[in-house]
Amino acid sequence: MENKILAIAEVKQGIIKNNTFELLTTARKLAESLQCPFEAITVSDLTQEQLNILSEYGVENLYNIKLSDLNAKSPISNIKYSHSAISRVVADFILSGNYTIVLLSATSFGKEIAPSLAIKTEAALGVDLIDLKVENGNLIATKPVYAGKAQVDLEFKSERVVLSLRPNVFKAEKMNSTSFTVHNIEISNITDSDFKTVVSEIVLSSGKLDVAEADKIVSGGRGLKGPENFHLIEELASVLGAATGASRAVVDAGWRPHSEQVGQTGKTVSPSLYIACGISGAIQHLAGMSSSKCIVAINKDKDAPIFQVADYGIVGDVFEILPKLTEELKKIL
Amino acid sequence: MKIAVCVSLVPDTTTKIKVDSDNKSINENGVSFVLNPYDEFAVEEAIRTKEKFGGDVTVISFGTEAYKEAIKKAFQMTADQGILIKTSSKNFDSFTVAKNLAEVLKTENYDIIFFGKQSIDYDGHIIPSMVGELLGLPAINDVVKLNIEGTKVTVEREVEGGKETIFANLPAIIGTQKGLNEPRYPSLKNIMAAKSKPIKEISPIEIEPLVNVKEMRLPPVKGKGKIFEGVESVPELVRLLKEEAKVI
């Protein structure tokens, strides 16, 4: 089969996810190395005008499956979307268009549908990738394992691959498309049994950034001494426009919600700035954040392991340093 | 209710990973292996489901002889019987695991099948959805709340910045995320009782892997950072973040 790339552009609650721009850039570069076409698909209710932004990333043909039309086929009314039904229509599109490389983002949505897409399209599956290259015409995909304590290069032995890219790792670079056409796809052959799971409601935590998506993170650990002192973390995060994170110790102690936990049994993150406050740096925490681009550690113990992965650090009292840091940043931000 | 829970065995989270001489896997010398932490939530939820609705819990694992340790830990938490799909190979991919689990799962009419959301070795987050697809069952991963009423399940699934509420019909596959429950500590009585519970061994279906590990290595090491002392170095840190690292 001739190579042909399809990028699945993710639209959530009517918004094109930033990861999609990383995805399209990666797809375009891969298409250049393999000298093959690349196209994109989305399942959304966005207008042509709203979809035009994708033309800034070099894609010429965008296929759109109207989400409201798909949802209307559901046996249950008023659904937000159905992972299984989306997987069905996208898989049918992959098969009918003979795409050999399918790219999507390793977001909650992408992680949920990638395995079923791989089975439906008889593809090999590579997930949560941090690098993708072509060697002698073969794809080599790099994936962190053991929460980032090691990494593996994967190779694939199948005609088709489904690959999910870790968010915030691949660069998004603009390049205007020479032409841009949105093709609307008719939905056919979908039955009640394709709606195996349906999302009836989405509740977002009130205005809080999620650590998994944030470009900057301020995390707190045991050094904060109690949940009542996390306002220091929140204030610093607020000045930076950062998400708040936490170590496992403070999540297990019930000081912070699990959704904030960074590390091997929490979230693995790669923000451009990660500030670890009062976190000693247990190996399972380091695993989750050491791929951050710039790491700042603030801890009273100069021998704490966190300093070994830090780009910048201050040995000292978090209760003195955090308010001062917040104050200094306020002056310039 | 017929309940299944699929488990894996992984290096303890405190393990310092070393790459083995084959450059494809980890060196297991001195590594202590435990029941995958996310599988503890799966086992706990399976037991709670049994306690609420009656029935029994079968623990299923694909792995080497050592994986019996993971099954035994589930026994201590009062799971009833175990199946080990015993392989001696280290060369398998997620499809091999999913296919083998699906083959075993389809021999019984399980009402609900639990998995940990991912195992913390390869962190794939693949197997629950893949098994669901192979069996034609609904599969929902990252579940932090589960409610079963008759043949309907309503779950809350953790997503970026919030939660989704999802409906499905039983039989269904549930991938468990931290926050769903607090796994119990086995009592001495249950630890003793676990010793006599049966583990059935079966042979795997041999499948040529679609994904191969070409090389495993440690991540690139960072250069030494600039470490300062005391609150008076805060302005210098801010300057460096702005001018050198250019991250603010």
Coordinates of C-alpha atoms in Angstrom, one line a residue:
Chain A
M1 CA 0.0 0.0 0.0
E2 CA 1.2 3.5 -0.8
N3 CA 1.6 5.7 2.3
K4 CA -1.1 8.1 3.1
I5 CA -1.4 10.0 6.4
L6 CA -4.5 11.0 8.2
A7 CA -4.5 13.3 11.2
I8 CA -7.5 13.2 13.5
A9 CA -8.0 16.9 14.6
E10 CA -9.6 17.0 18.0
V11 CA -12.4 19.4 18.7
K12 CA -13.8 19.4 22.2
Q13 CA -16.8 21.5 23.3
G14 CA -16.6 23.4 20.1
I15 CA -12.9 24.3 20.5
I16 CA -10.0 23.0 18.4
K17 CA -7.5 21.6 20.8
N18 CA -4.0 23.1 20.7
N19 CA -2.6 19.6 20.4
T20 CA -4.2 19.5 17.0
F21 CA -1.7 22.1 15.7
E22 CA 1.2 20.0 17.0
L23 CA -0.4 17.0 15.3
L24 CA -0.9 18.7 11.9
T25 CA 2.7 20.0 12.0
T26 CA 4.0 16.5 12.7
A27 CA 1.8 14.9 10.0
R28 CA 3.0 17.5 7.5
K29 CA 6.7 16.8 8.3
L30 CA 6.2 13.1 8.2
A31 CA 4.5 13.5 4.8
E32 CA 7.5 15.4 3.6
S33 CA 9.9 12.7 4.7
L34 CA 7.8 9.9 3.2
Q35 CA 6.9 12.0 0.2
C36 CA 3.2 11.0 0.6
P37 CA 0.0 12.9 1.0
F38 CA -1.5 13.9 4.3
E39 CA -5.1 14.9 5.1
A40 CA -7.1 15.5 8.3
I41 CA -10.5 14.6 9.7
T42 CA -12.6 16.1 12.4
V43 CA -15.8 15.2 14.1
S44 CA -17.4 18.5 15.0
D45 CA -20.1 21.1 14.5
L46 CA -17.6 23.8 13.6
T47 CA -18.4 26.1 10.6
Q48 CA -16.2 26.3 7.6
E49 CA -15.0 29.6 8.9
Q50 CA -14.0 28.1 12.3
L51 CA -12.2 25.3 10.6
N52 CA -10.2 27.6 8.4
I53 CA -7.6 28.0 11.1
L54 CA -6.4 24.5 10.3
S55 CA -5.3 25.8 6.9
E56 CA -2.5 27.7 8.7
Y57 CA -0.8 24.3 9.3
G58 CA -0.4 23.1 5.8
V59 CA -3.3 20.7 5.4
E60 CA -5.2 20.9 2.1
N61 CA -8.0 18.5 2.5
L62 CA -10.0 18.4 5.7
Y63 CA -12.9 16.0 6.1
N64 CA -15.6 16.8 8.6
I65 CA -18.2 14.5 10.1
K66 CA -20.9 16.6 11.6
L67 CA -21.1 15.7 15.3
S68 CA -24.8 16.6 15.7
D69 CA -25.7 14.4 12.7
L70 CA -23.8 11.5 14.3
N71 CA -25.4 12.2 17.7
A72 CA -28.8 12.2 16.1
K73 CA -28.3 8.5 15.3
S74 CA -27.9 7.6 19.0
P75 CA -30.6 5.5 20.6
I76 CA -30.3 7.8 23.6
S77 CA -31.1 11.5 23.1
N78 CA -29.3 14.6 24.2
I79 CA -25.8 13.1 24.2
K80 CA -22.6 15.1 24.0
Y81 CA -20.8 12.4 22.0
S82 CA -20.1 8.7 21.9
H83 CA -16.5 7.5 21.8
S84 CA -17.5 4.2 20.3
A85 CA -19.6 5.8 17.5
I86 CA -16.9 8.3 16.7
S87 CA -14.4 5.4 16.5
R88 CA -16.8 3.6 14.2
V89 CA -17.2 6.4 11.7
V90 CA -13.5 7.4 11.7
A91 CA -12.4 3.7 11.3
D92 CA -14.7 3.4 8.3
F93 CA -13.2 6.5 6.8
I94 CA -9.6 5.2 7.3
L95 CA -10.5 1.9 5.6
S96 CA -12.3 3.5 2.7
G97 CA -9.6 6.1 2.1
N98 CA -6.7 3.6 2.5
Y99 CA -4.8 5.6 5.0
T100 CA -1.7 3.8 6.3
I101 CA -0.6 6.2 9.0
V102 CA -3.2 7.6 11.4
L103 CA -2.1 10.2 13.9
L104 CA -4.0 11.5 16.9
S105 CA -3.2 13.2 20.2
A106 CA -2.7 11.2 23.3
T107 CA -5.4 13.2 25.2
S108 CA -8.2 11.6 27.3
F109 CA -10.2 11.4 24.0
G110 CA -7.4 10.1 21.9
K111 CA -6.3 7.5 24.4
E112 CA -9.9 6.2 24.7
I113 CA -10.4 5.7 20.9
A114 CA -6.9 4.8 19.7
P115 CA -7.0 1.1 20.7
S116 CA -10.4 0.5 19.2
L117 CA -9.4 2.3 15.9
A118 CA -6.3 0.0 15.8
I119 CA -8.4 -3.1 16.1
K120 CA -11.1 -1.9 13.7
T121 CA -8.5 -1.0 11.0
E122 CA -6.1 -3.9 11.7
A123 CA -3.3 -1.5 12.5
A124 CA -0.3 -1.7 14.9
L125 CA -0.7 0.8 17.7
G126 CA 1.9 3.1 19.2
V127 CA 0.8 5.4 22.0
D128 CA 1.9 8.5 23.9
L129 CA 4.9 9.0 21.6
I130 CA 7.5 11.7 22.2
D131 CA 9.4 11.3 18.9
L132 CA 8.7 10.0 15.4
K133 CA 11.2 9.6 12.7
V134 CA 11.8 7.8 9.4
E135 CA 14.8 5.5 9.1
N136 CA 15.4 3.7 5.8
G137 CA 11.7 4.2 4.9
N138 CA 10.6 2.7 8.2
L139 CA 8.8 4.6 11.0
I140 CA 10.6 4.6 14.4
A141 CA 8.5 5.9 17.2
T142 CA 9.8 6.8 20.7
K143 CA 7.7 6.2 23.8
P144 CA 8.6 6.8 27.4
V145 CA 8.1 3.7 29.6
Y146 CA 8.2 3.2 33.4
A147 CA 6.7 6.8 33.6
G148 CA 9.7 8.2 31.8
K149 CA 12.4 6.4 33.8
A150 CA 13.3 4.8 30.4
Q151 CA 12.3 5.1 26.8
V152 CA 11.9 2.7 23.9
D153 CA 12.1 3.0 20.1
L154 CA 9.3 1.0 18.5
E155 CA 9.1 -0.4 15.0
F156 CA 5.9 -1.7 13.4
K157 CA 5.2 -4.8 11.4
S158 CA 1.9 -4.1 9.7
E159 CA 0.6 -2.2 6.7
R160 CA -1.1 0.4 8.8
V161 CA -0.3 2.1 12.1
V162 CA -2.3 4.2 14.5
L163 CA 0.0 6.5 16.5
S164 CA -0.9 8.9 19.4
L165 CA 1.4 11.8 20.2
R166 CA 2.0 13.1 23.7
P167 CA 0.6 16.6 24.0
N168 CA 3.0 19.5 24.5
V169 CA 6.0 17.6 23.1
F170 CA 5.9 18.1 19.3
K171 CA 6.2 21.6 18.0
A172 CA 3.4 23.4 16.2
E173 CA 4.7 25.4 13.3
K174 CA 2.5 27.4 11.0
M175 CA 2.7 27.0 7.2
N176 CA -0.1 28.2 5.1
S177 CA -1.8 25.6 2.9
T178 CA -1.6 26.3 -0.8
S179 CA -5.3 25.4 -1.0
F180 CA -7.8 24.3 1.6
T181 CA -11.0 22.5 1.2
V182 CA -13.5 21.2 3.8
H183 CA -15.3 18.1 2.6
N184 CA -18.4 17.1 4.5
I185 CA -18.7 13.4 5.1
E186 CA -22.1 11.7 5.0
I187 CA -22.6 9.2 7.8
S188 CA -23.9 5.8 6.7
N189 CA -24.0 2.3 8.1
I190 CA -24.2 3.4 11.7
T191 CA -26.4 1.4 14.0
D192 CA -27.6 1.6 17.6
S193 CA -25.0 -1.0 18.6
D194 CA -22.2 1.5 17.6
F195 CA -23.3 3.6 20.5
K196 CA -21.9 1.3 23.1
T197 CA -20.8 4.2 25.4
V198 CA -22.4 7.6 25.4
V199 CA -21.2 10.8 27.2
S200 CA -24.3 12.5 28.7
E201 CA -22.6 15.2 30.6
I202 CA -19.2 17.0 30.8
V203 CA -18.4 18.9 34.0
L204 CA -15.3 21.0 34.0
S205 CA -13.7 22.0 37.3
S206 CA -14.4 25.7 37.8
G207 CA -11.9 27.6 35.7
K208 CA -9.0 25.5 36.8
L209 CA -6.2 24.6 34.4
D210 CA -5.4 20.9 34.3
V211 CA -1.9 19.8 34.9
A212 CA -2.0 17.4 31.9
E213 CA -2.6 20.3 29.6
A214 CA -0.9 23.2 31.2
D215 CA 2.2 25.0 29.8
K216 CA 3.3 26.0 33.3
I217 CA 2.9 24.1 36.5
V218 CA 3.5 25.0 40.1
S219 CA 3.5 21.9 42.4
G220 CA 3.6 21.6 46.1
G221 CA 4.7 18.7 48.4
R222 CA 5.1 17.8 52.0
G223 CA 7.3 20.8 52.6
L224 CA 4.1 23.0 52.6
K225 CA 3.3 21.4 55.9
G226 CA -0.5 21.3 55.5
P227 CA -3.4 21.9 53.1
E228 CA -4.0 25.3 54.6
N229 CA -0.6 26.6 53.1
F230 CA -1.4 25.7 49.5
H231 CA -2.7 29.2 48.9
L232 CA 1.0 30.0 48.4
I233 CA 1.2 27.6 45.5
E234 CA -2.1 28.9 44.1
E235 CA -1.0 32.5 44.3
L236 CA 2.2 31.8 42.5
A237 CA 0.3 29.7 39.9
S238 CA -2.2 32.5 39.4
V239 CA 0.5 35.1 38.6
L240 CA 2.1 32.7 36.1
G241 CA -1.1 31.5 34.6
A242 CA 0.0 28.1 35.7
A243 CA -1.9 24.9 36.8
T244 CA -1.4 23.7 40.3
G245 CA 0.2 20.2 40.9
A246 CA 1.0 18.0 43.8
S247 CA 3.2 15.2 44.9
R248 CA 1.8 11.8 45.7
A249 CA 2.5 12.3 49.4
V250 CA 0.1 15.2 49.7
V251 CA -2.5 13.6 47.5
D252 CA -2.4 10.4 49.6
A253 CA -2.7 12.6 52.8
G254 CA -5.8 14.1 51.3
W255 CA -4.4 17.7 51.1
R256 CA -5.0 17.9 47.4
P257 CA -7.2 16.1 44.8
H258 CA -5.9 13.2 42.8
S259 CA -6.4 15.1 39.6
E260 CA -3.4 17.3 40.6
Q261 CA -1.0 14.4 41.2
V262 CA 2.1 14.4 39.1
G263 CA 4.2 11.2 39.0
Q264 CA 4.1 7.6 38.2
T265 CA 0.6 6.9 39.6
G266 CA -0.6 10.4 38.6
K267 CA 0.0 12.4 35.5
T268 CA 3.1 12.6 33.4
V269 CA 3.7 16.2 32.3
S270 CA 6.0 18.1 30.0
P271 CA 5.3 21.8 30.5
S272 CA 7.7 24.5 29.5
L273 CA 8.1 25.5 33.2
Y274 CA 7.7 23.3 36.2
I275 CA 8.2 24.8 39.7
A276 CA 8.5 22.1 42.5
C277 CA 8.0 23.6 45.9
G278 CA 8.7 21.6 49.0
I279 CA 8.9 18.4 47.0
S280 CA 12.0 16.2 47.7
G281 CA 11.7 14.4 44.4
A282 CA 10.9 10.8 45.1
I283 CA 11.8 8.7 42.0
Q284 CA 8.2 8.2 41.1
H285 CA 7.6 12.0 41.1
L286 CA 10.7 12.7 39.0
A287 CA 9.5 10.1 36.5
G288 CA 6.4 12.2 35.9
M289 CA 7.9 15.6 35.5
S290 CA 11.6 15.3 34.5
S291 CA 10.8 15.8 30.8
S292 CA 9.6 19.4 31.6
K293 CA 11.6 21.9 29.6
C294 CA 12.6 24.1 32.5
I295 CA 12.5 22.8 36.1
V296 CA 12.8 25.1 39.2
A297 CA 13.2 23.5 42.6
I298 CA 12.6 25.2 45.9
N299 CA 13.4 23.0 48.9
K300 CA 15.1 23.5 52.3
D301 CA 17.2 20.3 51.9
K302 CA 20.1 20.9 49.6
D303 CA 20.6 17.1 49.1
A304 CA 17.0 16.6 47.9
P305 CA 16.9 14.6 44.7
I306 CA 14.8 17.2 43.0
F307 CA 17.9 19.4 42.7
Q308 CA 19.5 16.8 40.5
V309 CA 16.9 17.4 37.7
A310 CA 16.4 21.1 38.3
D311 CA 17.7 23.7 35.8
Y312 CA 17.4 26.3 38.6
G313 CA 17.0 25.9 42.3
I314 CA 16.9 27.7 45.6
V315 CA 17.8 26.0 48.8
G316 CA 15.7 27.6 51.4
D317 CA 12.4 28.0 53.2
V318 CA 9.3 27.8 50.9
F319 CA 7.4 30.0 53.3
E320 CA 9.8 32.8 52.7
I321 CA 10.6 32.1 49.1
L322 CA 7.2 31.6 47.6
P323 CA 5.7 34.9 48.7
K324 CA 8.8 36.7 47.5
L325 CA 8.8 34.9 44.1
T326 CA 5.1 35.8 43.6
E327 CA 5.8 39.4 44.5
E328 CA 8.8 39.6 42.1
L329 CA 6.9 38.0 39.3
K330 CA 3.9 40.4 39.8
K331 CA 6.3 43.3 39.0
I332 CA 7.1 42.0 35.6
L333 CA 4.0 40.0 34.5
Chain B
M1 CA -22.9 -11.6 39.2
K2 CA -19.9 -13.0 37.3
I3 CA -17.1 -10.6 37.8
A4 CA -13.6 -10.7 36.2
V5 CA -10.6 -8.6 37.0
C6 CA -7.5 -8.5 34.8
V7 CA -4.2 -7.8 36.6
S8 CA -0.5 -7.3 35.8
L9 CA 2.7 -7.4 37.8
V10 CA 5.1 -4.4 37.6
P11 CA 8.2 -3.1 39.2
D12 CA 7.5 -1.2 42.4
T13 CA 7.3 2.6 41.9
T14 CA 10.5 3.2 43.9
T15 CA 12.5 1.1 41.4
K16 CA 15.5 2.7 39.8
I17 CA 15.3 1.4 36.2
K18 CA 18.4 -0.1 34.6
V19 CA 18.5 -1.3 31.0
D20 CA 19.4 -5.0 30.5
S21 CA 22.3 -6.1 28.3
D22 CA 19.8 -6.9 25.4
N23 CA 19.1 -3.1 25.2
K24 CA 15.4 -4.0 24.9
S25 CA 14.1 -4.6 28.4
I26 CA 14.9 -3.7 32.0
N27 CA 17.4 -5.5 34.2
E28 CA 15.3 -7.3 36.7
N29 CA 18.0 -8.0 39.2
G30 CA 17.1 -6.7 42.6
V31 CA 13.8 -5.3 41.3
S32 CA 10.8 -6.0 43.5
F33 CA 7.6 -6.7 41.6
V34 CA 4.1 -5.8 42.8
L35 CA 0.5 -5.9 41.7
N36 CA 0.1 -3.0 39.4
P37 CA -1.1 -0.1 41.6
Y38 CA -4.0 0.8 39.3
D39 CA -5.1 -2.9 39.4
E40 CA -5.5 -2.6 43.1
F41 CA -8.4 -0.2 42.4
A42 CA -9.8 -2.7 39.9
V43 CA -9.6 -5.6 42.4
E44 CA -11.2 -3.5 45.1
E45 CA -14.0 -2.5 42.9
A46 CA -14.5 -6.1 41.7
I47 CA -14.8 -7.2 45.4
R48 CA -17.1 -4.4 46.3
T49 CA -19.3 -5.3 43.4
K50 CA -19.4 -8.9 44.6
E51 CA -20.2 -7.8 48.1
K52 CA -23.1 -5.7 46.9
F53 CA -24.6 -8.0 44.2
G54 CA -23.3 -11.4 45.1
G55 CA -21.4 -13.7 42.7
D56 CA -17.7 -14.4 42.4
V57 CA -14.5 -12.8 41.2
T58 CA -12.1 -14.4 38.8
V59 CA -8.6 -12.9 38.5
I60 CA -7.0 -13.2 35.1
S61 CA -3.4 -12.4 34.2
F62 CA -1.2 -12.8 31.1
G63 CA 2.4 -13.3 32.0
T64 CA 5.2 -15.5 33.4
E65 CA 5.0 -17.8 36.4
A66 CA 5.9 -14.8 38.6
Y67 CA 2.6 -13.1 37.7
K68 CA 0.9 -15.5 40.1
E69 CA 2.0 -13.0 42.8
A70 CA -0.4 -10.5 41.3
I71 CA -3.2 -13.0 41.4
K72 CA -2.4 -14.0 44.9
K73 CA -2.5 -10.4 46.1
A74 CA -6.0 -10.2 44.6
F75 CA -6.9 -13.5 46.4
Q76 CA -5.8 -11.8 49.7
M77 CA -8.3 -9.1 48.9
T78 CA -10.9 -11.9 48.7
A79 CA -11.1 -12.6 44.9
D80 CA -12.2 -16.2 44.4
Q81 CA -10.2 -17.9 41.6
G82 CA -7.4 -17.2 39.2
I83 CA -6.4 -17.9 35.7
L84 CA -2.8 -17.4 34.5
I85 CA -2.3 -17.4 30.7
K86 CA 1.3 -18.5 31.1
T87 CA 3.9 -17.3 28.7
S88 CA 7.7 -17.7 28.9
S89 CA 8.2 -15.1 26.2
K90 CA 9.1 -11.5 26.9
N91 CA 8.5 -10.6 23.2
F92 CA 4.9 -9.7 23.1
D93 CA 3.0 -6.5 22.4
S94 CA -0.3 -5.1 23.7
F95 CA -2.3 -6.8 21.0
T96 CA -1.0 -10.2 22.1
V97 CA -2.0 -9.5 25.7
A98 CA -5.4 -8.1 24.7
K99 CA -6.2 -11.0 22.3
N100 CA -5.2 -13.6 24.9
L101 CA -7.3 -12.0 27.6
A102 CA -10.2 -11.6 25.2
E103 CA -10.1 -15.3 24.3
V104 CA -10.2 -16.3 28.0
L105 CA -12.9 -13.8 28.9
K106 CA -15.2 -14.9 26.1
T107 CA -15.4 -18.4 27.5
E108 CA -17.5 -17.2 30.4
N109 CA -20.4 -14.8 30.4
Y110 CA -18.9 -12.2 32.7
D111 CA -21.3 -9.3 33.6
I112 CA -18.5 -6.9 34.3
I113 CA -14.8 -6.9 33.7
F114 CA -12.4 -4.6 35.6
F115 CA -8.9 -3.5 34.6
G116 CA -6.5 -1.0 36.1
K117 CA -6.5 2.0 33.7
Q118 CA -2.9 1.1 32.6
S119 CA 0.0 -0.8 34.0
I120 CA 2.9 1.3 35.2
D121 CA 5.5 -0.4 33.1
Y122 CA 4.6 0.4 29.5
D123 CA 1.9 2.9 30.5
G124 CA 0.0 2.0 27.4
H125 CA -3.6 2.7 28.6
I126 CA -4.5 0.3 25.8
I127 CA -5.6 -3.1 27.0
P128 CA -9.1 -2.3 28.5
S129 CA -10.3 -0.6 25.3
M130 CA -8.7 -3.1 23.0
V131 CA -10.3 -6.1 24.9
G132 CA -13.6 -4.2 24.7
E133 CA -13.2 -3.9 21.0
L134 CA -12.3 -7.5 20.5
L135 CA -15.3 -8.7 22.6
G136 CA -17.7 -6.1 21.1
L137 CA -18.3 -4.8 24.6
P138 CA -18.5 -1.2 25.9
A139 CA -15.2 -0.1 27.5
I140 CA -14.7 3.0 29.6
N141 CA -11.3 3.9 31.1
D142 CA -10.2 6.3 33.8
V143 CA -13.3 5.6 35.8
V144 CA -13.5 7.5 39.2
K145 CA -17.1 6.7 40.0
L146 CA -19.2 3.7 39.2
N147 CA -22.9 3.0 39.7
I148 CA -24.6 -0.2 38.6
E149 CA -28.3 -0.4 38.4
G150 CA -29.8 -3.5 36.9
T151 CA -28.0 -3.9 33.6
K152 CA -27.1 -0.2 33.3
V153 CA -23.8 1.4 34.4
T154 CA -23.3 5.1 34.9
V155 CA -19.7 6.1 35.4
E156 CA -17.7 9.3 35.9
R157 CA -14.5 9.4 33.8
E158 CA -11.7 11.7 34.6
V159 CA -10.7 13.9 31.6
E160 CA -8.5 17.0 31.2
G161 CA -9.9 19.6 33.5
G162 CA -13.0 17.8 34.5
K163 CA -15.2 14.7 34.3
E164 CA -17.5 13.0 31.8
T165 CA -20.6 11.2 32.8
I166 CA -21.0 8.1 30.6
F167 CA -23.7 5.5 30.2
A168 CA -23.3 1.9 29.0
N169 CA -25.1 -1.4 29.3
L170 CA -23.7 -4.5 31.0
P171 CA -21.7 -6.5 30.2
A172 CA -19.1 -3.8 30.2
I173 CA -15.4 -3.2 30.7
I174 CA -14.3 -0.7 33.3
G175 CA -10.7 0.7 33.6
T176 CA -10.1 2.0 37.1
Q177 CA -8.4 5.3 38.0
K178 CA -7.1 6.4 41.4
G179 CA -9.9 8.1 43.3
L180 CA -12.5 5.3 42.6
N181 CA -12.0 3.6 45.9
E182 CA -9.5 2.9 48.7
P183 CA -8.1 -0.6 48.3
R184 CA -8.4 -2.6 51.4
Y185 CA -5.5 -4.1 53.4
P186 CA -5.8 -7.9 53.5
S187 CA -6.7 -9.3 57.0
L188 CA -4.5 -12.1 58.4
K189 CA -7.4 -14.4 57.9
N190 CA -7.8 -13.6 54.3
I191 CA -4.0 -13.8 53.7
M192 CA -4.2 -17.4 55.1
A193 CA -7.3 -18.2 53.1
A194 CA -5.6 -17.0 49.9
K195 CA -3.1 -19.8 50.0
S196 CA -5.5 -22.5 49.1
K197 CA -7.3 -20.7 46.3
P198 CA -6.9 -22.2 42.8
I199 CA -4.9 -20.8 39.9
K200 CA -5.6 -22.4 36.6
E201 CA -2.8 -22.3 34.1
I202 CA -3.6 -22.1 30.4
S203 CA -1.4 -21.8 27.3
P204 CA -1.4 -18.6 25.3
I205 CA -2.2 -18.2 21.7
E206 CA 1.0 -17.5 19.9
I207 CA 0.8 -14.3 17.9
E208 CA 3.6 -12.6 15.9
P209 CA 3.8 -9.1 17.5
L210 CA 2.9 -6.1 15.4
V211 CA 5.0 -3.8 17.5
N212 CA 8.6 -4.5 18.4
V213 CA 11.0 -2.8 20.8
K214 CA 14.0 -1.9 18.7
E215 CA 15.9 -0.3 21.6
M216 CA 15.4 0.6 25.2
R217 CA 17.5 3.3 26.8
L218 CA 17.6 5.7 29.8
P219 CA 16.3 9.2 29.0
P220 CA 19.0 11.9 28.2
V221 CA 20.6 13.3 31.3
K222 CA 20.4 17.0 32.0
G223 CA 23.4 19.2 32.6
K224 CA 23.9 20.5 36.1
G225 CA 21.4 23.2 37.2
K226 CA 22.1 26.6 38.8
I227 CA 21.4 26.2 42.5
F228 CA 21.2 29.2 44.8
E229 CA 20.7 29.7 48.5
G230 CA 18.2 31.8 50.4
V231 CA 15.3 34.1 49.7
E232 CA 17.7 36.9 48.6
S233 CA 18.4 34.9 45.4
V234 CA 14.7 35.2 44.2
P235 CA 15.3 38.3 42.0
E236 CA 18.2 36.5 40.3
L237 CA 16.0 33.4 39.7
V238 CA 13.3 35.6 38.1
R239 CA 15.9 37.3 35.9
L240 CA 17.3 33.9 34.7
L241 CA 13.8 32.6 34.0
K242 CA 13.1 35.6 31.9
E243 CA 16.4 36.2 30.1
E244 CA 18.1 32.8 30.0
A245 CA 15.4 30.2 30.1
K246 CA 12.9 32.6 28.4
V247 CA 10.0 30.8 30.0
I248 CA 8.2 33.8 31.5

